Amino acid sequence: MESISRISSLLETAQDLTLEAAQSAGSARSFGGRAAIRDAPFTQVKRLLDSRHDREILEGLRKVISMMYRSKPCLPYFSSVVKNVASPNIEIKKLVYIYLLHYAESEPDLALLSINTIQKSLTDQNPQVRAMALRVMSGIRVPVISQIVSLAIKRGCGDMSPHVRKAAALAIPKCYKLDPNTLPQLLDYLSTLLGDKQYYVVGFAVTAFLEVCPDRIDLIHKHYRSLVRKLVDMDEWGQLALIRLMTIYARKCFPQRSTRAKSHEAQGFYDDEVSQEGTDRPGEEIQLLDPDLELFLKACKPLLQSRNSAVVVAVVRAFLNLGTPDYLDSAVGPLVALLRSPQDLQEVVLYNVVSVCLLRPASFVPYTSHFLVRSSDTSNIWQLKIEILTLVFPHSDAQMKGLILSELEHFTKTSKVDLVRESVRAIGRCAQSDTRTSKRCLNLLLRQTSSEDGNLVAEALTVVRHLIQQDPSAHTTTVVRLAKNLDTMINPEARTSIIWLVGEFAGIGGEDNIAPDVLRILVQGFADESEPAKLQIILLAAKVYVHHLNRTHKAPLDTNNFETTGEISNEVSAIDENDSQKNDAAVRLPPTEPEHPIAILWRYILLLARYDTSYDLRDRTRVYKALLSDPSSIQLASLILLAPKPVPQAPSPSEGRRGWLLGSASLVVGEEAGPNGLSGYENLPQWVEAGEEPDPRLREEVGTKPQYGEKSDVPAAEKLDTALRDKGAEKKFDGMGVEKITKNLTLDDWLAEEEGDGSTESEEDDDEEGEEEETDEEASDDDESEDEQEGQRLVGQS
């Protein structure tokens, strides 16, 4: 009979397995088709959930969860699903818990009915069930159960399984959001979890600390060194949270100290000369690190080899904000190695590289070849790479500088307008940062002025104008060369830049200057010029006329009362009869000498601009005319028009991102993030002042184990011998526990003492055996007497 029952049970098990395999095969065949997204009837799902077989209940729950994630209404199944929370099957429990987390807020009354069952699961023998029950209880967003959740977290913090303690750490922020009044209790739980021995429990405890109470640094003091030692073993997310926490902790608890090293220079030829003493001169300033801070920085170094790019960036951020330049130099290589990542990640890495390069460009010089532009790079990537090349340019050697300039010159010949413009600007920044290569950069830019691409010519001339302003006296021939190109130059921006340069050089050379001749040529085609070019022509005419007045040291003629002949006077009388009548009525002074051609040219330009269609041009012309018509305002006009211009400096395009934290989204967004960054951005606190930092003794650990590398397995006998040798004598105890002190005994004395000890021990053993025999005899006599007394008592009773 037993064999028949065993066979029948095996057949039932095989039948169940066959049905499950058939169902899974059918669902696999129908995946992606209409059968996979077809909703089961309500009655069928209800029947499956109310079944007594775990297989049918599991199938019904899978259908409900599938509909739930496809945004189908699953709330009618709430009662049928929740009653299965007490099932011993762990797969059923998981699906019920998922359903509860999703709909508990919609049905708080029904969800409360399952709290007792979930509480019972907290004492289950399976740690996975206990952790899952704690996770679900904290995820049910019903404020009434906040105290129950707090007690569950307390139970989880003392659980033997680290998985349950990890679930307790994850439940602390949820409980705090559910009821902020539980904060005092949660702080005690956090302090317990921060001192946990398991590193993956501590990682989640640190995350909970940053979410609940990031300002309570006092809870970290006693756990500081243990947290730092566990940093290497944590998972990536725990490492990110701990590095962020320790960076804030270091700013608040370790003052920034530095010292100035002294460099000793011997005055004599030999260092050991006695007659001549050396002199101590102050050297460079060296940053001093606190031992605990250095412990954290050394623990971060192995993380530079992490597979997670966010961890590498976080370590670089810690070295940049806390460490010395040596630590930062060691992190540059791993940061550059992240450029092997996909393109979307490359762009984010390059933003961080540029931010570090703005502070320490010399550290990236050995990795210059990694920033050469590739044909597959997107626009944002090659812009950042070109910017990095210009930042490291002044710190590179001559060969690398030639390579960078050749690379930029090559990009000026491409068909991409944005790349051409950015390359020309980069050449200008290279010339400004290193004056030794400015001549070569200027020649490269002047070659571009003969290009047929108007955008390239305009951008090149703008950069050339900035370079000429750095040393105007050395570029007179360059301005003449550019002025000759005005006949063939078509681009409005290019013509504007050249006309402005000619005006700046209008006072050099006196009468031999080319500015009046350039002005005479430009006036002939004034009507066909663009508005920016017309504005510069008016400005050029004003500068030329001011220089003329300063040279002649005479009062300028009144442009309202003048007598002209020929075509100009006829044109004036034909255009405005009223003005001519006023001029005839005015008192005319007889000319004493012929009028200078520059003055005639100035009046002619005033007439051209007076009837132009541009309001801005007419208004500016009136201002210049008012300044130059009054003899007393010539000095003021000279100050306005001939004032020395500041040398323009082209900053790096990412200069506006300076100061943002590495790895933050505000760094990538840039100025569009606003002055305070994106929502949730928090900058690092300032360094604590010396004398205001917490007591370093708060970070001392009591009863800690020896560190790695220390000799911890020392035998007790060796420790005792060491202690005796320190006292200068060796102690020995006799058999009665009396201490005997021996000093410097010979070998014969030791042997004699050992023989005496052996004989004494044998005599003591014989005495002990005799005492044991006497004791046994006395015990037997006592037993016999007790038996006799008992017998007499019984006889007396009878």
Short mmCIF file of C-alpha atoms in Angstrom, two decimals, residues 373-755:
data_model
loop_
_atom_site.label_atom_id
_atom_site.label_comp_id
_atom_site.label_asym_id
_atom_site.label_seq_id
_atom_site.Cartn_x
_atom_site.Cartn_y
_atom_site.Cartn_z
CA VAL A 373 38.58 65.38 -32.77
CA ARG A 374 37.26 62.33 -34.62
CA SER A 375 34.97 62.25 -37.61
CA SER A 376 32.29 60.41 -35.63
CA ASP A 377 32.13 62.99 -32.81
CA THR A 378 28.95 64.98 -32.37
CA SER A 379 28.95 68.78 -32.29
CA ASN A 380 28.90 69.02 -28.49
CA ILE A 381 31.76 66.55 -28.15
CA TRP A 382 34.11 68.22 -30.63
CA GLN A 383 33.37 71.65 -29.15
CA LEU A 384 34.44 70.41 -25.72
CA LYS A 385 37.51 68.68 -27.15
CA ILE A 386 38.63 71.84 -28.96
CA GLU A 387 38.17 73.80 -25.74
CA ILE A 388 40.36 71.34 -23.84
CA LEU A 389 43.05 71.61 -26.54
CA THR A 390 43.13 75.39 -26.12
CA LEU A 391 43.34 75.08 -22.32
CA VAL A 392 46.35 72.75 -22.38
CA PHE A 393 48.03 74.64 -25.26
CA PRO A 394 50.15 77.09 -23.17
CA HIS A 395 51.40 74.25 -20.93
CA SER A 396 52.48 71.94 -23.78
CA ASP A 397 55.87 71.62 -25.41
CA ALA A 398 56.70 73.00 -28.87
CA GLN A 399 55.92 69.76 -30.67
CA MET A 400 52.51 69.41 -29.08
CA LYS A 401 51.71 73.06 -29.78
CA GLY A 402 52.49 72.53 -33.45
CA LEU A 403 50.23 69.49 -33.48
CA ILE A 404 47.34 71.43 -31.92
CA LEU A 405 47.69 74.34 -34.35
CA SER A 406 47.86 71.97 -37.33
CA GLU A 407 44.74 70.24 -36.09
CA LEU A 408 42.87 73.53 -35.77
CA GLU A 409 44.08 74.74 -39.16
CA HIS A 410 42.77 71.53 -40.73
CA PHE A 411 39.33 72.11 -39.26
CA THR A 412 39.15 75.61 -40.78
CA LYS A 413 39.00 73.96 -44.20
CA THR A 414 35.99 71.74 -43.51
CA SER A 415 32.49 72.33 -44.80
CA LYS A 416 30.90 72.57 -41.35
CA VAL A 417 30.28 76.23 -40.56
CA ASP A 418 30.14 75.72 -36.79
CA LEU A 419 33.38 73.74 -36.77
CA VAL A 420 35.13 76.40 -38.87
CA ARG A 421 34.00 79.19 -36.56
CA GLU A 422 34.99 77.30 -33.42
CA SER A 423 38.41 76.41 -34.85
CA VAL A 424 39.18 80.03 -35.74
CA ARG A 425 38.17 81.17 -32.27
CA ALA A 426 40.35 78.43 -30.76
CA ILE A 427 43.35 79.68 -32.75
CA GLY A 428 42.75 83.15 -31.34
CA ARG A 429 42.59 81.81 -27.77
CA CYS A 430 45.85 79.93 -28.36
CA ALA A 431 47.52 83.14 -29.55
CA GLN A 432 46.31 85.06 -26.50
CA SER A 433 47.43 82.43 -24.02
CA ASP A 434 50.94 82.07 -25.50
CA THR A 435 52.49 85.21 -27.02
CA ARG A 436 55.37 83.22 -28.47
CA THR A 437 53.02 81.56 -30.95
CA SER A 438 50.89 84.66 -31.69
CA LYS A 439 52.81 85.40 -34.90
CA ARG A 440 52.14 81.94 -36.30
CA CYS A 441 48.50 82.11 -35.24
CA LEU A 442 48.15 85.51 -36.91
CA ASN A 443 49.59 84.18 -40.16
CA LEU A 444 47.16 81.26 -40.04
CA LEU A 445 44.25 83.66 -39.62
CA LEU A 446 45.43 86.04 -42.33
CA ARG A 447 45.47 83.15 -44.79
CA GLN A 448 41.78 82.65 -44.14
CA THR A 449 40.95 86.24 -45.23
CA SER A 450 41.39 85.25 -48.86
CA SER A 451 38.89 82.42 -48.57
CA GLU A 452 35.63 82.44 -50.50
CA ASP A 453 33.70 81.49 -47.38
CA GLY A 454 32.34 84.72 -45.93
CA ASN A 455 31.69 83.22 -42.50
CA LEU A 456 35.26 82.04 -42.21
CA VAL A 457 36.64 85.42 -43.26
CA ALA A 458 34.41 87.33 -40.84
CA GLU A 459 35.33 85.11 -37.91
CA ALA A 460 39.03 85.23 -38.79
CA LEU A 461 39.03 89.03 -39.00
CA THR A 462 37.29 89.32 -35.65
CA VAL A 463 40.03 87.22 -34.05
CA VAL A 464 42.73 89.17 -35.93
CA ARG A 465 41.29 92.41 -34.58
CA HIS A 466 41.62 91.07 -31.03
CA LEU A 467 45.24 90.06 -31.66
CA ILE A 468 46.18 93.41 -33.18
CA GLN A 469 44.77 95.25 -30.18
CA GLN A 470 47.26 93.49 -27.93
CA ASP A 471 50.19 95.29 -29.62
CA PRO A 472 48.95 97.94 -32.10
CA SER A 473 52.34 99.47 -32.92
CA ALA A 474 53.72 96.14 -34.18
CA HIS A 475 50.85 95.48 -36.61
CA THR A 476 50.77 98.62 -38.76
CA THR A 477 51.63 96.71 -41.90
CA THR A 478 48.97 94.14 -41.07
CA VAL A 479 46.30 96.85 -41.03
CA VAL A 480 47.50 98.16 -44.43
CA ARG A 481 47.34 94.63 -45.80
CA LEU A 482 43.80 94.20 -44.56
CA ALA A 483 42.72 97.61 -45.93
CA LYS A 484 43.77 96.53 -49.43
CA ASN A 485 41.27 93.66 -49.22
CA LEU A 486 38.30 96.03 -48.85
CA ASP A 487 37.87 96.16 -52.62
CA THR A 488 37.26 92.41 -52.82
CA MET A 489 35.66 91.88 -49.40
CA ILE A 490 31.90 91.24 -49.57
CA ASN A 491 30.95 89.95 -46.12
CA PRO A 492 29.46 92.80 -44.00
CA GLU A 493 31.03 91.61 -40.75
CA ALA A 494 34.46 91.34 -42.36
CA ARG A 495 34.23 94.87 -43.84
CA THR A 496 33.07 96.20 -40.47
CA SER A 497 36.10 94.73 -38.67
CA ILE A 498 38.57 96.15 -41.19
CA ILE A 499 37.01 99.65 -41.14
CA TRP A 500 37.16 99.65 -37.32
CA LEU A 501 40.84 98.67 -37.39
CA VAL A 502 41.65 101.47 -39.85
CA GLY A 503 39.92 103.94 -37.54
CA GLU A 504 41.96 102.77 -34.55
CA PHE A 505 45.17 103.39 -36.55
CA ALA A 506 44.03 106.76 -37.91
CA GLY A 507 46.35 108.72 -35.58
CA ILE A 508 49.56 106.84 -36.39
CA GLY A 509 51.84 108.46 -38.98
CA GLY A 510 50.20 111.86 -39.08
CA GLU A 511 49.55 113.04 -42.62
CA ASP A 512 50.95 109.83 -44.08
CA ASN A 513 48.17 107.70 -42.58
CA ILE A 514 45.97 105.70 -44.95
CA ALA A 515 42.76 106.41 -43.05
CA PRO A 516 41.70 109.51 -45.11
CA ASP A 517 42.26 107.66 -48.40
CA VAL A 518 40.32 104.63 -47.15
CA LEU A 519 37.52 106.97 -46.07
CA ARG A 520 37.49 108.68 -49.48
CA ILE A 521 37.11 105.31 -51.23
CA LEU A 522 34.41 104.09 -48.87
CA VAL A 523 32.33 107.23 -49.28
CA GLN A 524 31.90 106.54 -52.96
CA GLY A 525 29.87 103.40 -52.26
CA PHE A 526 28.30 104.56 -48.98
CA ALA A 527 24.73 103.99 -50.17
CA ASP A 528 25.42 100.34 -51.03
CA GLU A 529 27.04 99.45 -47.71
CA SER A 530 25.27 97.49 -44.96
CA GLU A 531 24.09 99.30 -41.86
CA PRO A 532 26.93 98.02 -39.58
CA ALA A 533 29.47 99.09 -42.22
CA LYS A 534 27.83 102.56 -42.49
CA LEU A 535 28.07 103.00 -38.74
CA GLN A 536 31.77 102.20 -38.84
CA ILE A 537 32.31 104.59 -41.78
CA ILE A 538 30.72 107.42 -39.79
CA LEU A 539 32.92 106.52 -36.82
CA LEU A 540 36.00 106.44 -39.08
CA ALA A 541 35.14 109.88 -40.46
CA ALA A 542 34.73 111.31 -36.95
CA LYS A 543 38.10 109.92 -35.84
CA VAL A 544 39.88 111.22 -38.94
CA TYR A 545 38.34 114.67 -38.46
CA VAL A 546 39.27 114.77 -34.75
CA HIS A 547 42.89 113.89 -35.58
CA HIS A 548 42.87 116.63 -38.20
CA LEU A 549 41.61 119.20 -35.69
CA ASN A 550 44.18 118.13 -33.11
CA ARG A 551 46.97 118.49 -35.67
CA THR A 552 45.96 121.91 -36.92
CA HIS A 553 45.21 123.27 -33.38
CA LYS A 554 42.45 125.36 -34.84
CA ALA A 555 38.78 125.64 -34.02
CA PRO A 556 36.61 123.58 -36.30
CA LEU A 557 34.34 125.33 -38.71
CA ASP A 558 30.67 125.70 -37.91
CA THR A 559 28.93 123.17 -40.05
CA ASN A 560 25.68 125.20 -39.93
CA ASN A 561 27.27 128.38 -41.42
CA PHE A 562 29.59 127.60 -44.26
CA GLU A 563 30.02 128.94 -47.87
CA THR A 564 30.71 126.48 -50.59
CA THR A 565 30.82 126.61 -54.33
CA GLY A 566 30.34 124.14 -57.09
CA GLU A 567 28.35 120.95 -56.88
CA ILE A 568 28.14 120.74 -53.07
CA SER A 569 26.59 124.24 -52.70
CA ASN A 570 24.14 123.57 -55.51
CA GLU A 571 23.14 120.26 -53.95
CA VAL A 572 22.55 121.88 -50.58
CA SER A 573 20.41 124.66 -52.04
CA ALA A 574 18.37 122.20 -54.07
CA ILE A 575 17.69 119.91 -51.13
CA ASP A 576 16.71 122.43 -48.47
CA GLU A 577 15.76 125.99 -49.44
CA ASN A 578 15.11 127.02 -45.85
CA ASP A 579 18.62 126.10 -44.77
CA SER A 580 20.11 128.07 -47.67
CA GLN A 581 18.04 131.14 -46.75
CA LYS A 582 19.29 130.93 -43.17
CA ASN A 583 22.85 130.56 -44.42
CA ASP A 584 22.46 133.63 -46.68
CA ALA A 585 21.01 135.64 -43.78
CA ALA A 586 23.82 134.65 -41.47
CA VAL A 587 26.97 136.63 -41.18
CA ARG A 588 29.65 135.07 -43.35
CA LEU A 589 33.27 135.33 -42.46
CA PRO A 590 35.57 135.64 -45.44
CA PRO A 591 37.78 132.54 -45.76
CA THR A 592 41.36 133.28 -44.98
CA GLU A 593 42.80 130.04 -46.48
CA PRO A 594 41.60 127.13 -48.65
CA GLU A 595 39.56 124.54 -46.78
CA HIS A 596 41.26 121.21 -46.03
CA PRO A 597 39.98 118.16 -47.96
CA ILE A 598 39.30 116.30 -44.69
CA ALA A 599 36.87 118.99 -43.57
CA ILE A 600 35.10 118.88 -46.92
CA LEU A 601 34.94 115.07 -46.71
CA TRP A 602 33.49 115.30 -43.19
CA ARG A 603 30.69 117.63 -44.30
CA TYR A 604 29.93 115.43 -47.28
CA ILE A 605 29.54 112.38 -45.07
CA LEU A 606 27.24 114.34 -42.75
CA LEU A 607 25.02 115.08 -45.73
CA LEU A 608 25.00 111.42 -46.80
CA ALA A 609 24.04 110.21 -43.34
CA ARG A 610 21.45 112.93 -42.82
CA TYR A 611 19.05 111.43 -45.33
CA ASP A 612 19.75 107.75 -44.69
CA THR A 613 16.83 105.45 -43.90
CA SER A 614 18.36 104.15 -40.65
CA TYR A 615 17.26 105.94 -37.49
CA ASP A 616 20.28 104.70 -35.58
CA LEU A 617 22.67 106.02 -38.22
CA ARG A 618 21.01 109.46 -38.29
CA ASP A 619 20.99 109.75 -34.50
CA ARG A 620 24.63 108.79 -34.17
CA THR A 621 25.58 111.27 -36.90
CA ARG A 622 23.83 114.08 -34.99
CA VAL A 623 25.82 113.20 -31.86
CA TYR A 624 29.14 113.34 -33.72
CA LYS A 625 28.12 116.58 -35.43
CA ALA A 626 27.22 118.23 -32.11
CA LEU A 627 30.51 117.16 -30.56
CA LEU A 628 32.68 118.42 -33.39
CA SER A 629 30.83 121.65 -34.21
CA ASP A 630 31.71 123.39 -30.93
CA PRO A 631 35.40 124.33 -30.55
CA SER A 632 35.15 123.94 -26.78
CA SER A 633 34.05 120.30 -27.07
CA ILE A 634 36.98 119.08 -29.15
CA GLN A 635 38.78 117.83 -26.07
CA LEU A 636 35.65 115.97 -24.96
CA ALA A 637 35.29 114.48 -28.45
CA SER A 638 38.89 113.32 -28.34
CA LEU A 639 38.29 111.60 -25.01
CA ILE A 640 35.20 109.86 -26.35
CA LEU A 641 36.42 108.87 -29.82
CA LEU A 642 40.14 108.39 -29.24
CA ALA A 643 40.08 106.81 -25.81
CA PRO A 644 42.36 103.74 -25.51
CA LYS A 645 40.39 100.54 -25.82
CA PRO A 646 40.97 97.67 -23.37
CA VAL A 647 42.60 94.60 -24.82
CA PRO A 648 39.81 92.07 -25.44
CA GLN A 649 40.22 88.71 -23.78
CA ALA A 650 38.37 85.72 -25.21
CA PRO A 651 37.47 83.54 -22.20
CA SER A 652 36.94 79.84 -22.45
CA PRO A 653 33.36 78.94 -23.48
CA SER A 654 32.91 76.94 -20.27
CA GLU A 655 34.12 79.73 -18.00
CA GLY A 656 30.53 80.19 -16.82
CA ARG A 657 30.52 76.63 -15.49
CA ARG A 658 33.38 77.28 -13.10
CA GLY A 659 32.38 76.54 -9.52
CA TRP A 660 29.73 73.89 -10.18
CA LEU A 661 30.22 70.53 -8.48
CA LEU A 662 31.61 67.71 -10.57
CA GLY A 663 29.04 65.10 -11.47
CA SER A 664 26.07 67.45 -11.03
CA ALA A 665 23.42 68.09 -13.64
CA SER A 666 23.87 71.85 -13.18
CA LEU A 667 27.43 71.51 -14.50
CA VAL A 668 26.16 69.97 -17.73
CA VAL A 669 23.30 72.44 -18.18
CA GLY A 670 25.52 75.44 -17.48
CA GLU A 671 24.21 78.99 -17.29
CA GLU A 672 20.70 77.90 -18.20
CA ALA A 673 20.46 76.27 -14.77
CA GLY A 674 20.32 79.71 -13.16
CA PRO A 675 22.49 81.26 -10.45
CA ASN A 676 21.52 78.61 -7.87
CA GLY A 677 21.55 75.59 -10.18
CA LEU A 678 18.78 73.16 -10.89
CA SER A 679 16.23 72.11 -8.31
CA GLY A 680 17.88 70.02 -5.60
CA TYR A 681 21.42 71.26 -6.24
CA GLU A 682 23.46 71.72 -3.06
CA ASN A 683 26.95 73.15 -3.04
CA LEU A 684 29.62 72.06 -0.60
CA PRO A 685 29.86 73.97 2.71
CA GLN A 686 32.81 76.22 3.41
CA TRP A 687 35.82 74.94 5.32
CA VAL A 688 35.41 75.10 9.08
CA GLU A 689 37.54 77.73 10.78
CA ALA A 690 40.54 76.57 12.78
CA GLY A 691 39.56 76.20 16.42
CA GLU A 692 35.88 75.63 15.69
CA GLU A 693 36.18 72.02 14.51
CA PRO A 694 34.89 69.12 16.67
CA ASP A 695 37.23 67.36 19.04
CA PRO A 696 39.27 64.72 17.14
CA ARG A 697 38.87 62.35 20.10
CA LEU A 698 35.23 61.90 19.12
CA ARG A 699 36.43 59.80 16.17
CA GLU A 700 38.41 57.40 18.31
CA GLU A 701 37.16 53.82 18.33
CA VAL A 702 36.94 51.74 21.50
CA GLY A 703 37.83 48.05 21.33
CA THR A 704 38.67 48.01 17.65
CA LYS A 705 40.40 45.16 15.94
CA PRO A 706 43.93 45.63 14.59
CA GLN A 707 44.23 47.01 11.11
CA TYR A 708 45.29 45.06 8.09
CA GLY A 709 49.02 44.41 8.15
CA GLU A 710 49.34 44.56 11.92
CA LYS A 711 50.53 41.49 13.89
CA SER A 712 47.40 40.32 15.65
CA ASP A 713 48.05 36.58 16.26
CA VAL A 714 50.69 36.91 19.03
CA PRO A 715 50.71 33.94 21.45
CA ALA A 716 49.91 34.61 25.07
CA ALA A 717 53.27 33.14 26.20
CA GLU A 718 55.14 35.58 24.00
CA LYS A 719 53.17 38.50 25.42
CA LEU A 720 53.95 37.28 28.99
CA ASP A 721 57.66 36.93 28.23
CA THR A 722 57.72 40.39 26.74
CA ALA A 723 56.08 41.84 29.83
CA LEU A 724 58.55 40.07 32.13
CA ARG A 725 61.53 41.22 30.10
CA ASP A 726 60.28 44.78 30.33
CA LYS A 727 60.37 44.48 34.14
CA GLY A 728 63.90 43.02 34.11
CA ALA A 729 62.91 39.84 35.94
CA GLU A 730 60.98 36.67 35.30
CA LYS A 731 58.21 35.59 37.57
CA LYS A 732 57.37 32.04 38.48
CA PHE A 733 54.53 30.64 40.56
CA ASP A 734 54.80 27.64 42.81
CA GLY A 735 52.08 25.05 43.30
CA MET A 736 50.36 27.06 46.04
CA GLY A 737 50.06 30.14 43.80
CA VAL A 738 52.92 31.93 45.58
CA GLU A 739 55.01 34.09 43.28
CA LYS A 740 58.72 33.36 43.08
CA ILE A 741 61.15 35.76 41.41
CA THR A 742 64.29 34.41 39.79
CA LYS A 743 67.13 36.45 38.39
CA ASN A 744 69.90 35.37 36.03
CA LEU A 745 70.03 31.66 36.95
CA THR A 746 72.59 29.31 35.35
CA LEU A 747 71.70 26.15 33.48
CA ASP A 748 72.59 23.87 36.47
CA ASP A 749 70.41 25.97 38.73
CA TRP A 750 67.51 25.67 36.32
CA LEU A 751 67.93 21.86 36.08
CA ALA A 752 68.17 21.48 39.85
CA GLU A 753 65.10 23.63 40.31
CA GLU A 754 63.14 21.58 37.76
CA GLU A 755 64.11 18.28 39.54
#
